[in-house]
CSV table of C-alpha atoms in Angstrom, one decimal:
chain,number,residue,atom,x,y,z
A,1,MET,CA,110.9,104.9,77.3
A,2,PRO,CA,113.1,102.8,79.7
A,3,ILE,CA,111.8,99.6,81.2
A,4,PHE,CA,112.1,99.2,85.0
A,5,ALA,CA,112.0,95.9,87.1
A,6,VAL,CA,110.5,96.5,90.5
A,7,HIS,CA,111.2,93.8,93.2
A,8,TYR,CA,108.8,93.8,96.1
A,9,THR,CA,109.8,92.0,99.2
A,10,TYR,CA,107.2,90.7,101.7
A,11,SER,CA,107.3,89.2,105.2
A,12,ASP,CA,105.0,86.8,106.8
A,13,ALA,CA,103.8,89.5,109.0
A,14,THR,CA,102.1,91.3,106.1
A,15,VAL,CA,100.1,88.2,104.9
A,16,PRO,CA,96.8,89.1,106.6
A,17,GLY,CA,96.9,92.6,105.3
A,18,ARG,CA,98.0,91.5,101.8
A,19,ASP,CA,95.1,89.1,101.7
A,20,GLU,CA,92.7,91.9,102.6
A,21,ILE,CA,94.0,94.5,100.3
A,22,ARG,CA,94.9,92.2,97.3
A,23,PRO,CA,91.7,92.8,95.3
A,24,VAL,CA,92.2,96.6,95.3
A,25,HIS,CA,96.0,96.3,94.7
A,26,ARG,CA,95.3,94.1,91.6
A,27,GLU,CA,92.6,96.4,90.4
A,28,TYR,CA,95.2,99.2,90.6
A,29,LEU,CA,97.8,97.3,88.8
A,30,ALA,CA,95.3,96.1,86.1
A,31,GLY,CA,94.7,99.9,85.3
A,32,LEU,CA,98.3,100.5,84.9
A,33,ALA,CA,98.5,97.4,82.6
A,34,THR,CA,95.5,98.8,80.5
A,35,GLU,CA,97.2,102.1,80.1
A,36,GLY,CA,100.4,100.3,79.0
A,37,THR,CA,102.6,101.5,81.8
A,38,LEU,CA,102.7,98.1,83.7
A,39,LEU,CA,104.0,95.4,81.1
A,40,ALA,CA,104.1,92.4,83.4
A,41,ARG,CA,103.4,91.5,87.0
A,42,GLY,CA,103.2,88.6,89.3
A,43,PRO,CA,104.1,87.1,92.7
A,44,TYR,CA,107.0,84.8,93.4
A,45,PRO,CA,105.7,81.2,94.1
A,46,ASP,CA,107.3,81.1,97.5
A,47,GLY,CA,105.3,84.2,98.6
A,48,SER,CA,108.4,86.2,99.4
A,49,GLY,CA,107.6,89.1,97.0
A,50,ALA,CA,106.6,90.1,93.5
A,51,LEU,CA,108.1,91.3,90.3
A,52,LEU,CA,106.6,94.2,88.3
A,53,ILE,CA,107.9,95.4,84.8
A,54,PHE,CA,107.2,99.1,84.0
A,55,ASP,CA,107.5,101.1,80.9
A,56,ALA,CA,108.1,104.7,82.2
A,57,ALA,CA,110.0,107.8,81.5
A,58,ASP,CA,112.2,107.5,84.6
A,59,ALA,CA,112.6,106.0,88.0
A,60,ASP,CA,110.8,108.9,89.7
A,61,THR,CA,107.7,108.2,87.6
A,62,VAL,CA,107.8,104.6,88.6
A,63,GLY,CA,108.2,105.7,92.2
A,64,LYS,CA,105.1,107.8,92.1
A,65,LEU,CA,103.2,104.9,90.6
A,66,LEU,CA,104.3,102.6,93.4
A,67,ALA,CA,103.3,105.2,95.9
A,68,ALA,CA,99.8,105.0,94.8
A,69,ASP,CA,99.8,101.2,95.0
A,70,PRO,CA,97.3,100.0,97.9
A,71,PHE,CA,100.0,97.6,99.0
A,72,GLN,CA,102.5,100.4,99.4
A,73,ALA,CA,99.9,102.8,100.9
A,74,ALA,CA,99.1,100.1,103.6
A,75,ASN,CA,102.8,99.4,104.4
A,76,LEU,CA,102.5,95.9,103.2
A,77,VAL,CA,105.7,95.9,101.2
A,78,ASP,CA,108.8,95.6,103.3
A,79,GLU,CA,111.3,96.5,100.7
A,80,THR,CA,111.0,97.9,97.2
A,81,ARG,CA,113.9,97.8,94.6
A,82,VAL,CA,113.5,99.7,91.4
A,83,VAL,CA,116.2,99.0,88.7
A,84,GLU,CA,116.3,100.1,85.0
A,85,TRP,CA,116.3,96.9,82.9
A,86,LEU,CA,117.7,96.4,79.4
A,87,PRO,CA,116.0,93.2,77.9
A,88,THR,CA,118.0,91.6,75.3
A,89,ASP,CA,115.8,88.5,74.5
A,90,GLY,CA,112.2,87.3,74.8
A,91,PHE,CA,110.7,90.7,75.5
A,92,PRO,CA,109.5,93.4,73.2
A,93,SER,CA,112.3,95.9,72.5
A,94,LYS,CA,111.6,99.5,72.5
């Protein structure tokens, strides 16, 4: 299956909501990781967003998974960018 990089962009205005929803958001992502759908995840150190790496059939599938993310459901992500990614080094190839 293709691998997708998802970039979340946050704003300072969403900090209180993200702080409140973060435990449920992380629980949701942990479930995707356990399934093997989410390969890696983590916030940017400056708080501007996060990177999520998915193994999914297509971008539509990733979009459906993202729509169920509690951060997305609570409108805490200002921008979402989904791109197919072709790792060449340092990442398990498919």
